[in-house]
């Protein structure tokens, strides 16, 4: 007997739903600092050891972890949904959304998860591991100036949709009013928008994420920096480019911005308030960064954090804690994944 394509799709959907329903699930409880103190002793030391080793090999991994934290928590709350791979049941998870181009550090999180499973099987969620790892990366990249205790007890979600990520995450081409409205939907203030934008002192972005900047006028981007970006983004290519010009190749900076060479850093990716100095000088990569200068309150905070790096360190840590507390949608259930890239029923 031949089945129609529509009937086959329906059967597949029913089978997936049955498998999902059969998988053990629960609703997340209240988050607590020290949640795993008795459940998995030494957990935070295990995570930190792996993060330190990874950053010694490649400091860029630290920026990738912090970006993953934001891109996970801003969509469906902090549920590890951005970590899920494409599957037969879900061919378009969050990580393949265009807005998530360049996300990395997935292998490191799987490595951490495997080590934790050996120590405490079925106890620690991938969503919690991501928060711990991003916290440790923030501390290392800031020379210990950004640090916070992690409230834990999250569950890993079952749902991951590229279209939700594309709709909910801020875009690098957004204007300030759209950014403010987007952050307000997650209960973040204008000040917190400016604080979290400071993470662009580290990491990289692809040319496609700031293509519009290559033709913006001199009152929005310093012409010398615009020419540097054009050089880094030859037509028809889409390489990653340093978010912070201080991390650029010395010879490239000397060619296009010779007066800036004294600020080029020998070691890249220091999480600090240099983003705010760069923004005031109109040498930031994304339109969404520059546009903060066009809003009175946001502009005031940019100046405030340019003048007080210690204050930004403290406020950035507080904002990451608030970000890490974004909950899953009401009524959502979750699990403790055995692997971060796949929900448990697909392992059998």
GROMACS .gro file of C-alpha atoms in nm:
model
  348
    1UNK     CA    1   0.000   0.000   0.000
    2UNK     CA    2   0.136   0.341  -0.095
    3UNK     CA    3   0.103   0.631   0.146
    4UNK     CA    4   0.063   0.991   0.034
    5UNK     CA    5   0.337   1.240   0.118
    6UNK     CA    6   0.096   1.428   0.345
    7UNK     CA    7   0.012   1.110   0.539
    8UNK     CA    8   0.378   1.019   0.576
    9UNK     CA    9   0.456   1.365   0.716
   10UNK     CA   10   0.168   1.331   0.959
   11UNK     CA   11   0.292   0.992   1.080
   12UNK     CA   12   0.643   1.128   1.130
   13UNK     CA   13   0.503   1.420   1.332
   14UNK     CA   14   0.296   1.183   1.548
   15UNK     CA   15   0.595   0.955   1.606
   16UNK     CA   16   0.811   1.251   1.712
   17UNK     CA   17   0.541   1.371   1.949
   18UNK     CA   18   0.508   1.024   2.106
   19UNK     CA   19   0.882   0.995   2.154
   20UNK     CA   20   0.899   1.341   2.307
   21UNK     CA   21   0.609   1.268   2.539
   22UNK     CA   22   0.775   0.944   2.646
   23UNK     CA   23   1.098   1.120   2.737
   24UNK     CA   24   1.128   1.211   3.107
   25UNK     CA   25   1.057   1.582   3.145
   26UNK     CA   26   0.996   1.836   3.416
   27UNK     CA   27   0.936   2.203   3.473
   28UNK     CA   28   1.225   2.416   3.596
   29UNK     CA   29   1.219   2.526   3.958
   30UNK     CA   30   1.364   2.835   4.122
   31UNK     CA   31   1.726   2.906   4.036
   32UNK     CA   32   1.974   2.894   4.323
   33UNK     CA   33   2.340   2.982   4.371
   34UNK     CA   34   2.515   2.663   4.483
   35UNK     CA   35   2.241   2.448   4.332
   36UNK     CA   36   2.483   2.166   4.249
   37UNK     CA   37   2.679   2.189   4.576
   38UNK     CA   38   2.555   1.849   4.693
   39UNK     CA   39   2.426   1.715   4.362
   40UNK     CA   40   2.759   1.736   4.177
   41UNK     CA   41   3.050   1.838   4.399
   42UNK     CA   42   3.335   2.015   4.223
   43UNK     CA   43   3.123   2.093   3.915
   44UNK     CA   44   3.232   2.455   3.879
   45UNK     CA   45   3.598   2.358   3.904
   46UNK     CA   46   3.552   2.106   3.623
   47UNK     CA   47   3.393   2.368   3.398
   48UNK     CA   48   3.658   2.627   3.480
   49UNK     CA   49   3.943   2.385   3.407
   50UNK     CA   50   3.809   2.316   3.059
   51UNK     CA   51   3.743   2.684   2.988
   52UNK     CA   52   4.092   2.788   3.099
   53UNK     CA   53   4.249   2.521   2.880
   54UNK     CA   54   4.040   2.623   2.580
   55UNK     CA   55   4.120   2.993   2.618
   56UNK     CA   56   4.490   2.923   2.651
   57UNK     CA   57   4.468   2.755   2.313
   58UNK     CA   58   4.248   3.024   2.157
   59UNK     CA   59   4.119   3.334   2.339
   60UNK     CA   60   3.852   3.376   2.072
   61UNK     CA   61   3.667   3.089   2.236
   62UNK     CA   62   3.591   3.311   2.534
   63UNK     CA   63   3.407   3.565   2.321
   64UNK     CA   64   3.220   3.278   2.154
   65UNK     CA   65   3.095   3.152   2.491
   66UNK     CA   66   2.969   3.494   2.597
   67UNK     CA   67   2.792   3.538   2.264
   68UNK     CA   68   2.635   3.193   2.299
   69UNK     CA   69   2.495   3.290   2.640
   70UNK     CA   70   2.319   3.593   2.491
   71UNK     CA   71   2.193   3.411   2.183
   72UNK     CA   72   2.059   3.124   2.392
   73UNK     CA   73   1.889   3.322   2.666
   74UNK     CA   74   1.732   3.587   2.442
   75UNK     CA   75   1.529   3.320   2.260
   76UNK     CA   76   1.294   3.102   2.470
   77UNK     CA   77   1.496   3.183   2.782
   78UNK     CA   78   1.812   3.005   2.897
   79UNK     CA   79   1.727   2.652   2.788
   80UNK     CA   80   2.020   2.540   2.574
   81UNK     CA   81   1.801   2.557   2.262
   82UNK     CA   82   2.077   2.727   2.061
   83UNK     CA   83   2.297   2.421   2.118
   84UNK     CA   84   2.069   2.175   1.936
   85UNK     CA   85   2.181   2.043   1.598
   86UNK     CA   86   1.957   2.001   1.297
   87UNK     CA   87   1.776   1.669   1.291
   88UNK     CA   88   1.521   1.481   1.080
   89UNK     CA   89   1.246   1.606   1.311
   90UNK     CA   90   1.384   1.960   1.324
   91UNK     CA   91   1.592   2.055   1.018
   92UNK     CA   92   1.606   2.427   1.106
   93UNK     CA   93   1.711   2.481   1.470
   94UNK     CA   94   1.817   2.817   1.612
   95UNK     CA   95   2.185   2.779   1.531
   96UNK     CA   96   2.123   2.789   1.154
   97UNK     CA   97   1.938   3.123   1.163
   98UNK     CA   98   2.122   3.396   0.968
   99UNK     CA   99   2.136   3.612   1.280
  100UNK     CA  100   2.339   3.333   1.445
  101UNK     CA  101   2.614   3.330   1.182
  102UNK     CA  102   2.952   3.257   1.335
  103UNK     CA  103   2.834   3.101   1.660
  104UNK     CA  104   3.107   2.876   1.798
  105UNK     CA  105   3.235   2.688   2.106
  106UNK     CA  106   2.982   2.406   2.065
  107UNK     CA  107   3.258   2.145   2.074
  108UNK     CA  108   3.393   2.285   2.400
  109UNK     CA  109   3.051   2.260   2.562
  110UNK     CA  110   3.018   1.898   2.448
  111UNK     CA  111   3.361   1.831   2.595
  112UNK     CA  112   3.255   1.985   2.926
  113UNK     CA  113   2.926   1.797   2.920
  114UNK     CA  114   3.102   1.463   2.865
  115UNK     CA  115   3.336   1.529   3.158
  116UNK     CA  116   3.044   1.626   3.383
  117UNK     CA  117   2.840   1.322   3.276
  118UNK     CA  118   3.130   1.097   3.375
  119UNK     CA  119   3.131   1.262   3.715
  120UNK     CA  120   2.757   1.319   3.775
  121UNK     CA  121   2.545   1.142   3.511
  122UNK     CA  122   2.206   1.292   3.437
  123UNK     CA  123   2.238   1.576   3.688
  124UNK     CA  124   2.364   1.896   3.524
  125UNK     CA  125   2.185   2.065   3.234
  126UNK     CA  126   2.364   2.197   2.928
  127UNK     CA  127   2.193   2.532   2.980
  128UNK     CA  128   2.357   2.563   3.322
  129UNK     CA  129   2.694   2.452   3.183
  130UNK     CA  130   2.676   2.728   2.923
  131UNK     CA  131   2.615   2.991   3.193
  132UNK     CA  132   2.906   2.863   3.404
  133UNK     CA  133   3.138   2.853   3.103
  134UNK     CA  134   3.041   3.203   2.986
  135UNK     CA  135   3.089   3.335   3.340
  136UNK     CA  136   3.438   3.188   3.355
  137UNK     CA  137   3.522   3.324   3.010
  138UNK     CA  138   3.407   3.671   3.117
  139UNK     CA  139   3.630   3.654   3.421
  140UNK     CA  140   3.935   3.534   3.229
  141UNK     CA  141   3.900   3.786   2.944
  142UNK     CA  142   3.852   4.072   3.191
  143UNK     CA  143   4.148   3.971   3.410
  144UNK     CA  144   3.904   3.889   3.688
  145UNK     CA  145   3.720   4.220   3.682
  146UNK     CA  146   3.392   4.065   3.563
  147UNK     CA  147   3.274   3.791   3.794
  148UNK     CA  148   2.947   3.669   3.941
  149UNK     CA  149   2.789   3.374   4.116
  150UNK     CA  150   2.568   3.164   3.890
  151UNK     CA  151   2.213   3.085   4.000
  152UNK     CA  152   2.151   2.737   3.860
  153UNK     CA  153   1.882   2.472   3.825
  154UNK     CA  154   1.781   2.519   3.461
  155UNK     CA  155   1.647   2.247   3.236
  156UNK     CA  156   1.728   2.190   2.870
  157UNK     CA  157   1.444   2.269   2.634
  158UNK     CA  158   1.295   2.058   2.357
  159UNK     CA  159   1.214   2.339   2.111
  160UNK     CA  160   1.463   2.517   1.884
  161UNK     CA  161   1.343   2.709   1.579
  162UNK     CA  162   1.552   2.922   1.346
  163UNK     CA  163   1.258   3.149   1.270
  164UNK     CA  164   1.217   3.232   1.640
  165UNK     CA  165   1.585   3.323   1.671
  166UNK     CA  166   1.564   3.539   1.361
  167UNK     CA  167   1.257   3.719   1.494
  168UNK     CA  168   1.369   3.770   1.854
  169UNK     CA  169   1.742   3.841   1.845
  170UNK     CA  170   1.851   4.201   1.779
  171UNK     CA  171   2.004   4.259   1.438
  172UNK     CA  172   2.336   4.434   1.387
  173UNK     CA  173   2.166   4.673   1.141
  174UNK     CA  174   1.887   4.777   1.382
  175UNK     CA  175   1.830   5.141   1.474
  176UNK     CA  176   1.820   5.245   1.838
  177UNK     CA  177   1.441   5.256   1.875
  178UNK     CA  178   1.406   4.901   1.746
  179UNK     CA  179   1.682   4.787   1.984
  180UNK     CA  180   1.516   4.956   2.279
  181UNK     CA  181   1.181   4.795   2.196
  182UNK     CA  182   1.345   4.454   2.152
  183UNK     CA  183   1.526   4.468   2.485
  184UNK     CA  184   1.218   4.605   2.661
  185UNK     CA  185   1.028   4.290   2.558
  186UNK     CA  186   1.277   4.099   2.771
  187UNK     CA  187   1.245   4.354   3.054
  188UNK     CA  188   1.582   4.519   2.988
  189UNK     CA  189   1.627   4.895   3.021
  190UNK     CA  190   1.806   5.136   2.787
  191UNK     CA  191   2.098   5.133   3.028
  192UNK     CA  192   2.117   4.753   3.019
  193UNK     CA  193   2.106   4.761   2.639
  194UNK     CA  194   2.413   4.986   2.647
  195UNK     CA  195   2.583   4.770   2.911
  196UNK     CA  196   2.537   4.444   2.719
  197UNK     CA  197   2.648   4.609   2.393
  198UNK     CA  198   2.986   4.653   2.562
  199UNK     CA  199   3.053   4.285   2.494
  200UNK     CA  200   3.147   4.403   2.143
  201UNK     CA  201   3.486   4.494   2.288
  202UNK     CA  202   3.569   4.132   2.206
  203UNK     CA  203   3.494   3.877   1.937
  204UNK     CA  204   3.439   3.900   1.564
  205UNK     CA  205   3.158   3.966   1.319
  206UNK     CA  206   3.116   3.861   0.958
  207UNK     CA  207   3.123   4.123   0.683
  208UNK     CA  208   2.760   4.047   0.601
  209UNK     CA  209   2.669   4.172   0.949
  210UNK     CA  210   2.797   4.523   0.883
  211UNK     CA  211   2.773   4.557   0.504
  212UNK     CA  212   2.575   4.878   0.541
  213UNK     CA  213   2.856   5.041   0.739
  214UNK     CA  214   3.079   5.034   0.432
  215UNK     CA  215   2.872   5.312   0.274
  216UNK     CA  216   2.764   5.512   0.578
  217UNK     CA  217   2.860   5.882   0.593
  218UNK     CA  218   3.145   6.036   0.791
  219UNK     CA  219   2.916   6.152   1.072
  220UNK     CA  220   2.834   5.787   1.144
  221UNK     CA  221   3.170   5.616   1.088
  222UNK     CA  222   3.523   5.754   1.077
  223UNK     CA  223   3.622   5.741   0.708
  224UNK     CA  224   3.962   5.582   0.780
  225UNK     CA  225   3.795   5.302   0.973
  226UNK     CA  226   3.537   5.260   0.696
  227UNK     CA  227   3.821   5.211   0.448
  228UNK     CA  228   3.984   4.957   0.679
  229UNK     CA  229   3.660   4.759   0.688
  230UNK     CA  230   3.632   4.773   0.310
  231UNK     CA  231   3.982   4.630   0.287
  232UNK     CA  232   3.890   4.350   0.528
  233UNK     CA  233   3.572   4.273   0.330
  234UNK     CA  234   3.666   4.236  -0.038
  235UNK     CA  235   3.366   4.210  -0.268
  236UNK     CA  236   3.215   3.865  -0.281
  237UNK     CA  237   3.368   3.740   0.045
  238UNK     CA  238   3.234   3.718   0.399
  239UNK     CA  239   3.524   3.668   0.641
  240UNK     CA  240   3.509   3.736   1.015
  241UNK     CA  241   3.649   4.073   1.121
  242UNK     CA  242   3.754   4.183   1.470
  243UNK     CA  243   3.481   4.377   1.650
  244UNK     CA  244   3.744   4.590   1.822
  245UNK     CA  245   3.993   4.777   1.601
  246UNK     CA  246   4.240   4.747   1.889
  247UNK     CA  247   4.257   4.375   1.807
  248UNK     CA  248   4.325   4.428   1.438
  249UNK     CA  249   4.650   4.339   1.264
  250UNK     CA  250   4.907   4.611   1.341
  251UNK     CA  251   5.013   4.655   0.978
  252UNK     CA  252   4.653   4.698   0.864
  253UNK     CA  253   4.589   4.963   1.129
  254UNK     CA  254   4.916   5.138   1.039
  255UNK     CA  255   4.806   5.152   0.676
  256UNK     CA  256   4.458   5.296   0.732
  257UNK     CA  257   4.469   5.453   1.081
  258UNK     CA  258   4.836   5.531   1.156
  259UNK     CA  259   4.748   5.754   1.449
  260UNK     CA  260   4.580   5.458   1.623
  261UNK     CA  261   4.868   5.211   1.619
  262UNK     CA  262   4.970   5.281   1.980
  263UNK     CA  263   4.635   5.137   2.093
  264UNK     CA  264   4.665   4.809   1.903
  265UNK     CA  265   4.688   4.524   2.154
  266UNK     CA  266   4.938   4.242   2.129
  267UNK     CA  267   4.690   4.001   2.285
  268UNK     CA  268   4.330   4.022   2.154
  269UNK     CA  269   3.995   3.996   2.325
  270UNK     CA  270   4.021   4.188   2.649
  271UNK     CA  271   3.674   4.238   2.791
  272UNK     CA  272   3.680   4.602   2.900
  273UNK     CA  273   3.523   4.942   2.839
  274UNK     CA  274   3.722   5.012   2.520
  275UNK     CA  275   3.401   4.958   2.322
  276UNK     CA  276   3.263   5.285   2.459
  277UNK     CA  277   3.576   5.481   2.367
  278UNK     CA  278   3.558   5.331   2.018
  279UNK     CA  279   3.191   5.417   1.984
  280UNK     CA  280   3.244   5.781   2.078
  281UNK     CA  281   3.520   5.791   1.815
  282UNK     CA  282   3.283   5.630   1.560
  283UNK     CA  283   3.511   5.332   1.504
  284UNK     CA  284   3.267   5.052   1.588
  285UNK     CA  285   3.176   4.777   1.348
  286UNK     CA  286   2.798   4.751   1.368
  287UNK     CA  287   2.529   5.006   1.289
  288UNK     CA  288   2.352   4.888   1.606
  289UNK     CA  289   2.653   5.013   1.804
  290UNK     CA  290   2.679   5.356   1.644
  291UNK     CA  291   2.304   5.413   1.667
  292UNK     CA  292   2.327   5.426   2.048
  293UNK     CA  293   2.483   5.769   2.006
  294UNK     CA  294   2.161   5.901   1.851
  295UNK     CA  295   1.950   5.849   2.164
  296UNK     CA  296   1.993   6.093   2.452
  297UNK     CA  297   1.980   5.842   2.738
  298UNK     CA  298   2.182   5.576   2.558
  299UNK     CA  299   2.445   5.832   2.458
  300UNK     CA  300   2.475   5.940   2.821
  301UNK     CA  301   2.544   5.583   2.928
  302UNK     CA  302   2.802   5.537   2.651
  303UNK     CA  303   2.989   5.838   2.790
  304UNK     CA  304   2.942   5.716   3.148
  305UNK     CA  305   3.101   5.378   3.080
  306UNK     CA  306   3.379   5.528   2.869
  307UNK     CA  307   3.473   5.730   3.176
  308UNK     CA  308   3.434   5.454   3.434
  309UNK     CA  309   3.553   5.108   3.338
  310UNK     CA  310   3.515   4.971   3.690
  311UNK     CA  311   3.148   5.064   3.693
  312UNK     CA  312   3.098   4.886   3.361
  313UNK     CA  313   3.268   4.571   3.493
  314UNK     CA  314   3.024   4.558   3.782
  315UNK     CA  315   2.717   4.648   3.578
  316UNK     CA  316   2.807   4.402   3.302
  317UNK     CA  317   2.830   4.121   3.557
  318UNK     CA  318   2.490   4.217   3.699
  319UNK     CA  319   2.339   4.231   3.350
  320UNK     CA  320   2.471   3.885   3.264
  321UNK     CA  321   2.310   3.750   3.581
  322UNK     CA  322   1.979   3.910   3.481
  323UNK     CA  323   2.017   3.770   3.128
  324UNK     CA  324   2.086   3.423   3.269
  325UNK     CA  325   1.757   3.433   3.461
  326UNK     CA  326   1.537   3.473   3.153
  327UNK     CA  327   1.290   3.184   3.189
  328UNK     CA  328   1.157   2.934   2.941
  329UNK     CA  329   0.808   3.012   2.805
  330UNK     CA  330   0.531   2.954   3.059
  331UNK     CA  331   0.432   2.589   3.079
  332UNK     CA  332   0.747   2.465   2.905
  333UNK     CA  333   0.902   2.138   3.012
  334UNK     CA  334   1.263   2.030   2.987
  335UNK     CA  335   1.515   1.762   3.064
  336UNK     CA  336   1.881   1.706   3.147
  337UNK     CA  337   2.033   1.625   2.807
  338UNK     CA  338   2.299   1.358   2.785
  339UNK     CA  339   2.454   1.546   2.493
  340UNK     CA  340   2.408   1.918   2.444
  341UNK     CA  341   2.343   1.897   2.070
  342UNK     CA  342   2.052   1.651   2.077
  343UNK     CA  343   1.744   1.589   2.290
  344UNK     CA  344   1.754   1.258   2.473
  345UNK     CA  345   1.491   1.063   2.281
  346UNK     CA  346   1.703   1.090   1.965
  347UNK     CA  347   1.986   0.900   2.133
  348UNK     CA  348   1.787   0.576   2.127
   0.00000   0.00000   0.00000
